[in-house]
CSV table of C-alpha atoms in Angstrom, one decimal:
chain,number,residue,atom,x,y,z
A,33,UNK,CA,13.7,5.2,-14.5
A,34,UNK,CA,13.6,1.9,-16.3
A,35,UNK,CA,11.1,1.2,-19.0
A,36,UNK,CA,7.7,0.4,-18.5
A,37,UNK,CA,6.8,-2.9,-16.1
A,38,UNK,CA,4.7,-4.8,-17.4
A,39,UNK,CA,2.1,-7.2,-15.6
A,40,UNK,CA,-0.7,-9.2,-16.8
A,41,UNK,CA,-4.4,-9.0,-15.8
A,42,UNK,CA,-6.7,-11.4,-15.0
A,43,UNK,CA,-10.4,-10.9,-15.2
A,44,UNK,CA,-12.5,-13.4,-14.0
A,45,UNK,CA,-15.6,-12.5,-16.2
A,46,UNK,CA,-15.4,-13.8,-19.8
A,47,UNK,CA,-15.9,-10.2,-21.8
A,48,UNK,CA,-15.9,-10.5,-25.5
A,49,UNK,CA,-15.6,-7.1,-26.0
A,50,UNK,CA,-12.3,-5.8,-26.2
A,51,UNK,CA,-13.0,-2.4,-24.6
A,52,UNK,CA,-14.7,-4.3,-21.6
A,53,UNK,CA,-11.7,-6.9,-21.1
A,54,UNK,CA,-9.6,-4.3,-21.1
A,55,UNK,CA,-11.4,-1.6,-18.6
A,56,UNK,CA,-9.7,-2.2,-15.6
A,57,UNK,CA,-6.0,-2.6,-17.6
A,58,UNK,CA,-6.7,0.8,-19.1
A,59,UNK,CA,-7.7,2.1,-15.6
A,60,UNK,CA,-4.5,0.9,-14.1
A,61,UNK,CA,-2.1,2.6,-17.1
A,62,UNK,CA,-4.0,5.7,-16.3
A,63,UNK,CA,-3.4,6.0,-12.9
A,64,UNK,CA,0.5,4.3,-13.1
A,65,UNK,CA,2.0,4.9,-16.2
A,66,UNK,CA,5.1,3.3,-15.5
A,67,UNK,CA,2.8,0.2,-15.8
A,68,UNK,CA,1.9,-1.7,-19.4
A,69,UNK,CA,-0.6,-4.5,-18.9
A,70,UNK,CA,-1.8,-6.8,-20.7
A,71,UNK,CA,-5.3,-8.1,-20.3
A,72,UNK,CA,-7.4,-11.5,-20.6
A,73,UNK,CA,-9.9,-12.9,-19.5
A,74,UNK,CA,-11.4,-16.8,-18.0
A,75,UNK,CA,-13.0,-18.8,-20.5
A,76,UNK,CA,-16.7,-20.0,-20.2
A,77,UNK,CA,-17.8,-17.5,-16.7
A,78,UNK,CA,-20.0,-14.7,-18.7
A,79,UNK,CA,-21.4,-14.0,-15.1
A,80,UNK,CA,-18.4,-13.7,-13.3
A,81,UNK,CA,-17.9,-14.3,-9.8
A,82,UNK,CA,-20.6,-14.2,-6.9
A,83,UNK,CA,-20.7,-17.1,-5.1
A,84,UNK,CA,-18.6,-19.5,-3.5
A,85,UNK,CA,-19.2,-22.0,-6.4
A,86,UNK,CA,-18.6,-19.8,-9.0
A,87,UNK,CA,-15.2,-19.5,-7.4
A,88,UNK,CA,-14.6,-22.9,-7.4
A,89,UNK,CA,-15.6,-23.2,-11.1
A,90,UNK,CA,-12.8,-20.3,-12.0
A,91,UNK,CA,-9.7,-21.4,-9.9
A,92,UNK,CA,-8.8,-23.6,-12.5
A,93,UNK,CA,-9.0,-21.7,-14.9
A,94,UNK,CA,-7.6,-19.1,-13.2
A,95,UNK,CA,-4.5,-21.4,-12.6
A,96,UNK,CA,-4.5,-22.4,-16.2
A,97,UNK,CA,-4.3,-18.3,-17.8
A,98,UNK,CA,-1.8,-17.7,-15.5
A,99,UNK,CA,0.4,-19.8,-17.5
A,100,UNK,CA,-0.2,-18.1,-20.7
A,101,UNK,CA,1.5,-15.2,-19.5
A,102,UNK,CA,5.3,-14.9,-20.8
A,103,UNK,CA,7.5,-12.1,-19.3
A,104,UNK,CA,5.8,-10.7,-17.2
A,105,UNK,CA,6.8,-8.1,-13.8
A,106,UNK,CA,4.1,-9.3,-11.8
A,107,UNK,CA,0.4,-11.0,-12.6
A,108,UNK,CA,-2.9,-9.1,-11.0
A,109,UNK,CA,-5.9,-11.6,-10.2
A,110,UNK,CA,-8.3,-8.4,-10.8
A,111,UNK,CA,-11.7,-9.9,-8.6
A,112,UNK,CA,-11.9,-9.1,-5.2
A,113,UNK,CA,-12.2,-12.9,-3.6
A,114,UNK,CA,-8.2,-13.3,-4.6
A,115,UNK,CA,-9.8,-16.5,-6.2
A,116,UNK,CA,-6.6,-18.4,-7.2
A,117,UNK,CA,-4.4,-16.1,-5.7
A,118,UNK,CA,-2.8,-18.2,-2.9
A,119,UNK,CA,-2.1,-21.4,-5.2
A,120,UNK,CA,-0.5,-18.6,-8.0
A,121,UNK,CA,1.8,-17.1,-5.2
A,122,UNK,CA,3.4,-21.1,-4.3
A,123,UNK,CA,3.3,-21.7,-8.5
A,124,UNK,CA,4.7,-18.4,-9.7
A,125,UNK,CA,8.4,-16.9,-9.0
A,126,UNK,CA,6.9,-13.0,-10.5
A,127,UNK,CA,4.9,-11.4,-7.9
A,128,UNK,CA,1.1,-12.4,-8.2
A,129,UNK,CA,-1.5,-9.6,-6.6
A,130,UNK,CA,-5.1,-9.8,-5.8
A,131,UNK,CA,-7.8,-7.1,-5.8
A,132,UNK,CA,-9.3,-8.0,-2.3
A,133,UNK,CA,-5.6,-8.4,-0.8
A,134,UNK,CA,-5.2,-5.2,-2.0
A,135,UNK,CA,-8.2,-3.0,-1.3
A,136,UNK,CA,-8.4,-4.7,2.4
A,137,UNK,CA,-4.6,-3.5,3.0
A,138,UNK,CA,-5.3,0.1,2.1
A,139,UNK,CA,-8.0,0.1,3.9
A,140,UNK,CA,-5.9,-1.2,7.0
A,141,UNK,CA,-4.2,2.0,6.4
A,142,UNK,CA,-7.4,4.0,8.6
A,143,UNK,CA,-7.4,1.9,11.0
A,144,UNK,CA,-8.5,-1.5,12.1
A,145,UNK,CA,-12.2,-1.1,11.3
A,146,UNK,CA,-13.4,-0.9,8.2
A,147,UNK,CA,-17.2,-1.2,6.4
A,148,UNK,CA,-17.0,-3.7,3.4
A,149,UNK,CA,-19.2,-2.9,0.2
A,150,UNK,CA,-19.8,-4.8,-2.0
A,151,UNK,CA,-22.8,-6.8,-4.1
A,152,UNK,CA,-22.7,-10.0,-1.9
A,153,UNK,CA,-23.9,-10.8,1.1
A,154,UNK,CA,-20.8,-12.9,2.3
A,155,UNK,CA,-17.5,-10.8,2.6
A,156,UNK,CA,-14.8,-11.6,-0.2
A,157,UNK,CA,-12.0,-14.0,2.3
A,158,UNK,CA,-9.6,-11.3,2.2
A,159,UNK,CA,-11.3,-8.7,3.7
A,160,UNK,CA,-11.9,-11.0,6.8
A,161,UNK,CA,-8.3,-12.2,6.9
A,162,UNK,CA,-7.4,-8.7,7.3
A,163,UNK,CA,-9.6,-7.1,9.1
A,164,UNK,CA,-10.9,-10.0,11.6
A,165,UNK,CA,-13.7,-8.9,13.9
A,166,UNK,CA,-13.4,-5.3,13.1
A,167,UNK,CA,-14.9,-5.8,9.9
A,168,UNK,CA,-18.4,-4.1,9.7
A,169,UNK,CA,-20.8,-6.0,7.0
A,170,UNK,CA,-24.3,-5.1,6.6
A,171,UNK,CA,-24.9,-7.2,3.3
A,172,UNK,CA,-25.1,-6.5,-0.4
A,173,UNK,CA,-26.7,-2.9,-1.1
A,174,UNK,CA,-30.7,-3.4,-0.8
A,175,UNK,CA,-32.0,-5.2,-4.4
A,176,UNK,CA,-28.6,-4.6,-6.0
A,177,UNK,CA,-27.2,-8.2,-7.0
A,178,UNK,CA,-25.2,-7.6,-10.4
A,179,UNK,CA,-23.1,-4.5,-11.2
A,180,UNK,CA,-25.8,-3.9,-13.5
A,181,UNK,CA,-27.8,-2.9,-10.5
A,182,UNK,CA,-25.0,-0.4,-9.4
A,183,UNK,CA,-26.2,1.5,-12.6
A,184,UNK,CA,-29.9,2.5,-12.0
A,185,UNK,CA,-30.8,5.2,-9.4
A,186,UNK,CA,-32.1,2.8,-7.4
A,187,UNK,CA,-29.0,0.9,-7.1
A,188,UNK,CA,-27.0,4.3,-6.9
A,189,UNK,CA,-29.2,5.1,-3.8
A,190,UNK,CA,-28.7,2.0,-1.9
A,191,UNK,CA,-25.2,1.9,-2.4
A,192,UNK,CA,-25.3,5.5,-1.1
A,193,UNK,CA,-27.6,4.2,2.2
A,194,UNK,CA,-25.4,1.3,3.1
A,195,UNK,CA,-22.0,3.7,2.7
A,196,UNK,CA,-24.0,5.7,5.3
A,197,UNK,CA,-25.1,3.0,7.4
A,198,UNK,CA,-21.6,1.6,8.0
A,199,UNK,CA,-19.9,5.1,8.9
A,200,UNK,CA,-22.8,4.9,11.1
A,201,UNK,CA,-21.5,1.6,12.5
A,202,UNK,CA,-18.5,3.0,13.0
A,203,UNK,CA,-16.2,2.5,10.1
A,204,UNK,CA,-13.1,4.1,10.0
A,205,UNK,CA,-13.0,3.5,5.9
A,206,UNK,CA,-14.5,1.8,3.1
A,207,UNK,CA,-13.0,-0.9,1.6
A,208,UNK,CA,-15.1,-1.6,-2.1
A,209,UNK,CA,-15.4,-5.1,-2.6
A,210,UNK,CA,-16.3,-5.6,-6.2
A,211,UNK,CA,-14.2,-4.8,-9.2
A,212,UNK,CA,-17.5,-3.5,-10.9
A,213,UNK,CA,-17.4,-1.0,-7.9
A,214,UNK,CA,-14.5,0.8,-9.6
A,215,UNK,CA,-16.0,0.5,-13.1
A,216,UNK,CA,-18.9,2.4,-12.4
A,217,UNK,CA,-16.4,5.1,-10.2
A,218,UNK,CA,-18.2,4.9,-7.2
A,219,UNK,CA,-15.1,6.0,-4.7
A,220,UNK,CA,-15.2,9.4,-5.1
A,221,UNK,CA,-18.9,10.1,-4.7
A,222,UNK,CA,-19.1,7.5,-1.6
A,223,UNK,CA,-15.9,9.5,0.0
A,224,UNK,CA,-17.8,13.2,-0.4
A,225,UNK,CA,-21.0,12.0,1.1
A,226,UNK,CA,-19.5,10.3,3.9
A,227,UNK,CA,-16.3,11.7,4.7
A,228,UNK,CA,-14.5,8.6,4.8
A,229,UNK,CA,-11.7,7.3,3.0
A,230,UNK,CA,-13.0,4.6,0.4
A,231,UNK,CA,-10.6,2.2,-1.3
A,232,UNK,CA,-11.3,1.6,-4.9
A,233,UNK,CA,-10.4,-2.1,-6.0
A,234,UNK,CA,-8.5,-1.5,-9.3
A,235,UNK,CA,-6.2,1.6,-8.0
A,236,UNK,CA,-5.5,-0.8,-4.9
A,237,UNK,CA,-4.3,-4.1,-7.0
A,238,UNK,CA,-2.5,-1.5,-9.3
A,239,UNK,CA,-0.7,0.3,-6.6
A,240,UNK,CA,0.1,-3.3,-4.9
A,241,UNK,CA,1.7,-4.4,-7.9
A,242,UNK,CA,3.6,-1.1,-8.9
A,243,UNK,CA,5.2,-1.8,-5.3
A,244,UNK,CA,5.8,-5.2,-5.7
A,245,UNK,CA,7.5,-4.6,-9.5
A,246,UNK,CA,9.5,-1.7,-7.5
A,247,UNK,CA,10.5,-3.6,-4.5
A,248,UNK,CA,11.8,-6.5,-7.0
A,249,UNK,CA,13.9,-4.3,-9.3
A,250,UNK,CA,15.3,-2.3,-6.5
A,251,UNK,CA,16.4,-5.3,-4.2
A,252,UNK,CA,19.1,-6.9,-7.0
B,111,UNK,CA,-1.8,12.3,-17.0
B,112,UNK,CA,-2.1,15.1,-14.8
B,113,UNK,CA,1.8,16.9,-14.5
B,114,UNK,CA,3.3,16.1,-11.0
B,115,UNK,CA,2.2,15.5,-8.0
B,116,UNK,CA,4.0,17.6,-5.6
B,117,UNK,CA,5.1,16.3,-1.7
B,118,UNK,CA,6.6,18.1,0.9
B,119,UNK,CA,9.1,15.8,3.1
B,120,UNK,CA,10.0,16.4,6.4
B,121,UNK,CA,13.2,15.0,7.5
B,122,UNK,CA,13.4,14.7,11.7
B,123,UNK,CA,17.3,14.9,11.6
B,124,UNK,CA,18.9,18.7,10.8
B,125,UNK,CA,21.1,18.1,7.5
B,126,UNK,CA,23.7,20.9,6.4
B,127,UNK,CA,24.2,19.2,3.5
B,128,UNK,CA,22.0,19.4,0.9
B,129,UNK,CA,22.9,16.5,-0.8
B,130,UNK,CA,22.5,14.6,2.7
B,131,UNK,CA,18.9,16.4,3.1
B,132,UNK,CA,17.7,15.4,-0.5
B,133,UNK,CA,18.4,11.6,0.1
B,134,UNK,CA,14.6,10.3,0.8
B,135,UNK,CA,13.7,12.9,-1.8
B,136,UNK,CA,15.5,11.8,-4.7
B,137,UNK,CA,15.1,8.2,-3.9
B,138,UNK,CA,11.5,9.1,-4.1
B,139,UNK,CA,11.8,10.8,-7.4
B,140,UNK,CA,13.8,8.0,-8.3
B,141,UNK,CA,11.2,5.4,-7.7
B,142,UNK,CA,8.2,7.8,-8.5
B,143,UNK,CA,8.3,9.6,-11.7
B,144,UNK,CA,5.5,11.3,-10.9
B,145,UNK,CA,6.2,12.9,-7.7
B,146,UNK,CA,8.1,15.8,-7.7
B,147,UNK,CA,9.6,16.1,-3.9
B,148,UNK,CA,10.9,19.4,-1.8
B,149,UNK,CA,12.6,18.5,1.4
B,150,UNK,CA,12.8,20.6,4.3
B,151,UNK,CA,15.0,20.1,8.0
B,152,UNK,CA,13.5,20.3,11.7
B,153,UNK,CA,16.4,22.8,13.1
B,154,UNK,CA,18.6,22.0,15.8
B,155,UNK,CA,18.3,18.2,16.1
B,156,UNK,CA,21.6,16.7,14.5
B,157,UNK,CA,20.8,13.5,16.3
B,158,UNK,CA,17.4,12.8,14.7
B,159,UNK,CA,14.6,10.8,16.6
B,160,UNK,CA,16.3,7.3,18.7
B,161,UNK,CA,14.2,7.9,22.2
B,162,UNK,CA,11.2,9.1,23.2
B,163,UNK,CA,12.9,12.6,24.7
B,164,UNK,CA,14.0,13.1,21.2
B,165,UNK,CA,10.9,12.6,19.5
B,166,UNK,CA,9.0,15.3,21.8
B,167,UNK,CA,11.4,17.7,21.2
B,168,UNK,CA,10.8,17.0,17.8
B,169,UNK,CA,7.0,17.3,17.4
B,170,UNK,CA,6.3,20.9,17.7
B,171,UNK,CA,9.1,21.5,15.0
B,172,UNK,CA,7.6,19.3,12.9
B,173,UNK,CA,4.4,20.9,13.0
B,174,UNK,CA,5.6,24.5,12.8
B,175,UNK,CA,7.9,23.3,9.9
B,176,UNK,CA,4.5,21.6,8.1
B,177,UNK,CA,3.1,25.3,8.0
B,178,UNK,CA,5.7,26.5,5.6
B,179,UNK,CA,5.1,24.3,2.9
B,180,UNK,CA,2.4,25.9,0.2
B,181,UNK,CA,0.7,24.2,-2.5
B,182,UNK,CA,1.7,20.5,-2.2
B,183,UNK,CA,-0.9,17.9,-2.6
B,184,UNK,CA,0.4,15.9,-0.1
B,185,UNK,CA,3.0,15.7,3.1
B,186,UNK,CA,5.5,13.0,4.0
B,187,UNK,CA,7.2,12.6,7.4
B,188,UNK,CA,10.3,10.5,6.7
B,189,UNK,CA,10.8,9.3,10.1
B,190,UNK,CA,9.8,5.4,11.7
B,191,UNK,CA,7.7,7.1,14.6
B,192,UNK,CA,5.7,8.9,12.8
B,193,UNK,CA,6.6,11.8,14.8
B,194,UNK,CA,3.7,14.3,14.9
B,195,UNK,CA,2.0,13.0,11.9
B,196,UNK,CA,-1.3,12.2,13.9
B,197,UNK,CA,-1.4,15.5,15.1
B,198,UNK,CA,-1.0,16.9,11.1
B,199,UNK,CA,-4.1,14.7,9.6
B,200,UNK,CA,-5.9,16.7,12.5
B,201,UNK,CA,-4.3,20.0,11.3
B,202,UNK,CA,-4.1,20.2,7.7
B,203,UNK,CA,-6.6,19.4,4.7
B,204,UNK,CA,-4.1,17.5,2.8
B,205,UNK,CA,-2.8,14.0,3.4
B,206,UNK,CA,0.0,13.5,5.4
B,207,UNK,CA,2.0,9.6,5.0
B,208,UNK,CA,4.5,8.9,7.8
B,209,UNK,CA,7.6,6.4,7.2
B,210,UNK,CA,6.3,4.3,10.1
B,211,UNK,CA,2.9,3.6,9.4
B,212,UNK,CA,3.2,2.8,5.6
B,213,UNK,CA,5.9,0.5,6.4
B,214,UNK,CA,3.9,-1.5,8.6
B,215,UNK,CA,0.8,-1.5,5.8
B,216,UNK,CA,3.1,-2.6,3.7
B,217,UNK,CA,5.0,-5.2,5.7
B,218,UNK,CA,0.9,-6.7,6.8
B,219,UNK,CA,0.4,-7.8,3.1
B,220,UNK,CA,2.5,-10.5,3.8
B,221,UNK,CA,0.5,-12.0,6.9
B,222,UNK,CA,-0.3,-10.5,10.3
B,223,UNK,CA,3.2,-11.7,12.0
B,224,UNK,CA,5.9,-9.6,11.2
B,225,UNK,CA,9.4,-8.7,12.5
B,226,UNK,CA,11.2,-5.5,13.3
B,227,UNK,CA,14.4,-3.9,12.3
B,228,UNK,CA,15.4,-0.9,13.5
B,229,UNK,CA,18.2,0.5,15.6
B,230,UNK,CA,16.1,1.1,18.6
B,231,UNK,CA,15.0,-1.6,21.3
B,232,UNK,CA,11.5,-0.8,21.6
B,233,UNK,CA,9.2,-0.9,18.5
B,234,UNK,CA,8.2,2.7,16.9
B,235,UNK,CA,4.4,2.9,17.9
B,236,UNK,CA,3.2,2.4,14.0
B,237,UNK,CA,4.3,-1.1,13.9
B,238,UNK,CA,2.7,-2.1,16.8
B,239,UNK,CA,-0.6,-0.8,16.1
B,240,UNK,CA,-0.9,-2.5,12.8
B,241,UNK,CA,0.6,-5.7,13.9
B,242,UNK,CA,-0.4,-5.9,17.8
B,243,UNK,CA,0.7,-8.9,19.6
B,244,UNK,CA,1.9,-10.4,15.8
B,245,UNK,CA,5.0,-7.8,16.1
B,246,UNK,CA,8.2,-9.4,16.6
B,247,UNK,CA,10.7,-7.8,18.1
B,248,UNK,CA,13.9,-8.9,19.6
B,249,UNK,CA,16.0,-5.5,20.2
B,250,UNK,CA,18.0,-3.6,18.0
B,251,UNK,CA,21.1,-5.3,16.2
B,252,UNK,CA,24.1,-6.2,18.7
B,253,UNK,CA,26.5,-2.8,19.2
B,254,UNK,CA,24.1,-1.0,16.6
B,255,UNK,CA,23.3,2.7,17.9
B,256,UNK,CA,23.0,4.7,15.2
B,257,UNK,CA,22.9,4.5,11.1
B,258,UNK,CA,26.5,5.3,11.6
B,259,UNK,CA,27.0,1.9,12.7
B,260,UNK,CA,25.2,0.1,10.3
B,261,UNK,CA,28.4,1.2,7.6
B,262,UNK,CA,30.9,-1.3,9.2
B,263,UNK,CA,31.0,-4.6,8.7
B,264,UNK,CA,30.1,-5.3,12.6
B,265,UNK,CA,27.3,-3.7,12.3
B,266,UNK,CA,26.1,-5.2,8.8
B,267,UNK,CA,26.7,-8.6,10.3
B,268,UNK,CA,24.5,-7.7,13.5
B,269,UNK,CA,21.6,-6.6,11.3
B,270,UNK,CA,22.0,-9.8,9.0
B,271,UNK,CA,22.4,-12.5,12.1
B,272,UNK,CA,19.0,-9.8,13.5
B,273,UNK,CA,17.7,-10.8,10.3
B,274,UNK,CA,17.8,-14.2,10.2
B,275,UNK,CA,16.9,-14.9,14.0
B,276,UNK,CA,13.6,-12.8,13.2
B,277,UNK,CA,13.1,-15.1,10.6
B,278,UNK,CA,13.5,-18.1,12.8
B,279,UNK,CA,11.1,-16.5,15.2
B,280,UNK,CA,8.0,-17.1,12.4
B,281,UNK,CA,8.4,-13.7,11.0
B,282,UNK,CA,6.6,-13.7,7.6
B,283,UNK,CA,8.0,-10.4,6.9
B,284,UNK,CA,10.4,-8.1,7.7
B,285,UNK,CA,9.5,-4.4,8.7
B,286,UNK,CA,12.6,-2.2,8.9
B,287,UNK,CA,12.1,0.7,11.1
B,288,UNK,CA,14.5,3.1,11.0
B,289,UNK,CA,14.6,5.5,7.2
B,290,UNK,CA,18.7,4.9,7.7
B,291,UNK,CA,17.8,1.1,6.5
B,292,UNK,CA,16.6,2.8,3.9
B,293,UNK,CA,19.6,4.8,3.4
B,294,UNK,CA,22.1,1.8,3.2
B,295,UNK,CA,19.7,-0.2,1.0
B,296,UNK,CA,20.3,-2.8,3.1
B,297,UNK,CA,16.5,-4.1,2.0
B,298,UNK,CA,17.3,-6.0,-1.0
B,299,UNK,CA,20.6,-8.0,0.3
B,300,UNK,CA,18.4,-9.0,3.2
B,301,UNK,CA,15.8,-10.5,1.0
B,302,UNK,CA,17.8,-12.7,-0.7
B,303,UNK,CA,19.5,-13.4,2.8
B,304,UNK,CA,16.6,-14.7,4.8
B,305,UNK,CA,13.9,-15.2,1.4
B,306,UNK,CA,11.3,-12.8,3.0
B,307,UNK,CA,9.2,-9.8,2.1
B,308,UNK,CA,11.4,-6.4,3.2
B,309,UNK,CA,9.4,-3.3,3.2
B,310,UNK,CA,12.0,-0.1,3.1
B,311,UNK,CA,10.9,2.8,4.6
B,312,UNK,CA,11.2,5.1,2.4
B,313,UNK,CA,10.0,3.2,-0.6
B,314,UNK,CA,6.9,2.8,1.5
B,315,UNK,CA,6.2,6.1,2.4
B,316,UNK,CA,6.9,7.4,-1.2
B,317,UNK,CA,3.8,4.7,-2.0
B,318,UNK,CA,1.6,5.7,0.1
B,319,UNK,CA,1.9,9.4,-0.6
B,320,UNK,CA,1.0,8.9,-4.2
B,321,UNK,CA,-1.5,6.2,-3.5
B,322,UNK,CA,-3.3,9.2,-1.4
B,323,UNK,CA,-2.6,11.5,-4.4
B,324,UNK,CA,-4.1,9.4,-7.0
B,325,UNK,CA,-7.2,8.6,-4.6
B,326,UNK,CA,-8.2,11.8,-4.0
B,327,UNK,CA,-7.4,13.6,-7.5
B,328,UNK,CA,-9.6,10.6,-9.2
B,329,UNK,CA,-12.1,10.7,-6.6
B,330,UNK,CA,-13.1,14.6,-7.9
């Protein structure tokens, strides 16, 4: 084995504190530790990103962190929209890997219908690309609009309904679509009370990039 | 971290050799630290899986030979076709990859058109059900029947000029479909050939085992 790869994370939430920026780095080292990252976060964006101009608002500086980065394996964009991942993959020669890409192409492994959760209403672009018309969305969880909301028993509960609702509907898995999703370890519960596999954003992008450091090294 | 993850492997092709019957294995280990990997033989099939007569006689081997693995936490079939590894996600209550199917996941993360190289002329059933009418295929590679022939310089030239006409056909990957690819590492060379994504076999499969690992040990 070489030494450890090392990547660098981008969160897309402005975190001042240290053991926040570095949650879902820490989460990725724990599950792959042939992987070192290195985390930091967008400038200015305290509330993240849930809405289609919020996105627009980060690309930039999405584009701009990117380059702050200095040898580097491959870059993760660790937010489920991919926001800025398509202009980093034309920019970049390293590998550059996206949440949503990531969690929508493990899904895919199940088969081609899956049930997106999430805490929007509109599906993160990825999870469409991929799965097309076979993607089941029901909406955000009822009355949960931050990842705050994940954390009261009422948000637990209707995260827990709409996970029921869309094996219901016919979903073959579920594919998390919201970082905050992993933070609050919501796989594992969701997969024992509905049976289905459930795709956890942050192991996802750190798998995707593991392969895509692997597939590098071992090509030359 | 946990200690090892441990896989059985299943190879479809009946090696003598140890050395020979260890390759996927070991390359595996190689590229996985943190799987630990017993291989085991179907008996009586020195020709492997290249037709569909081959790959039912195959099946019920595989299956009986899937029962005398104990205590792994998941299985890997290290064949293309993904010979009987439907019927074992029925059967057992651990995971079970096959070659086929994660190199087709793996091959979708670059975009829903892909093309296939393997030594067969039709297309192993995993790669077209992930990729549908988006699966190109144009044959095997000219005078290629067997991994054998890949070895000569005929054959390497057949699977480069295959290669490179996929890639003229709007492939925005390339899915190789036989685990003898794999074998000759013929992966890397034909990246830098063509500049496309090449997803190895058994790179893939060794993936998606420990992707299934990780989920459901951190999903307790």
């Amino acid at each position: 084995m070489k030494g450890k790869w090392h990547i660098g994370l981008i969160r897309v939430v402005t975190q001042e504190d240290p053991a926040l920026r570095e949650l879902h780095g820490n989460r990725i080292m724990e599950y792959f530790p042939e992987l070192e990252v290195e985390s930091r976060c967008i400038p200015d964006q305290p509330e993240g990103i849930h809405s289609d101009e919020l996105k627009d608002l980060a690309v930039p500086k999405i584009l701009r962190l990117a380059e702050s980065f200095h040898g580097k394996d491959a870059l993760i964009v660790s937010c489920a929209d991919d926001p800025g991942v398509p202009e980093l993959q034309k920019l970049l020669s390293i590998p550059v890997v996206g949440a949503g890409s990531s969690t929508a192409l493990l899904a895919r492994r199940y088969g081609p219908r899956a049930g997106i959760l999430g805490i929007t209403d509109y599906a993160p672009s990825p999870y469409g690309s991929m799965f097309g018309e076979g993607l089941i969305n029901l909406g955000r969880p009822q009355g949960v609009n931050s990842t705050l909301d994940l954390m009261t028993p009422e948000g637990r509960a209707a995260v827990e309904n709409l996970a029921l609702r869309l094996k219901d509907a016919g979903a073959q898995s579920i594919a998390l679509a919201c970082t905050g999703m992993s933070t609050i370890g919501v796989a594992g519960p969701l997969r024992r009370l509905t049976g289905l596999p459930v795709v956890d954003p942050v192991l996802a992008e750190g798998l995707c990039a593991l392969y895509e450091c692997l597939n590098t090294a071992y090509g030359k």
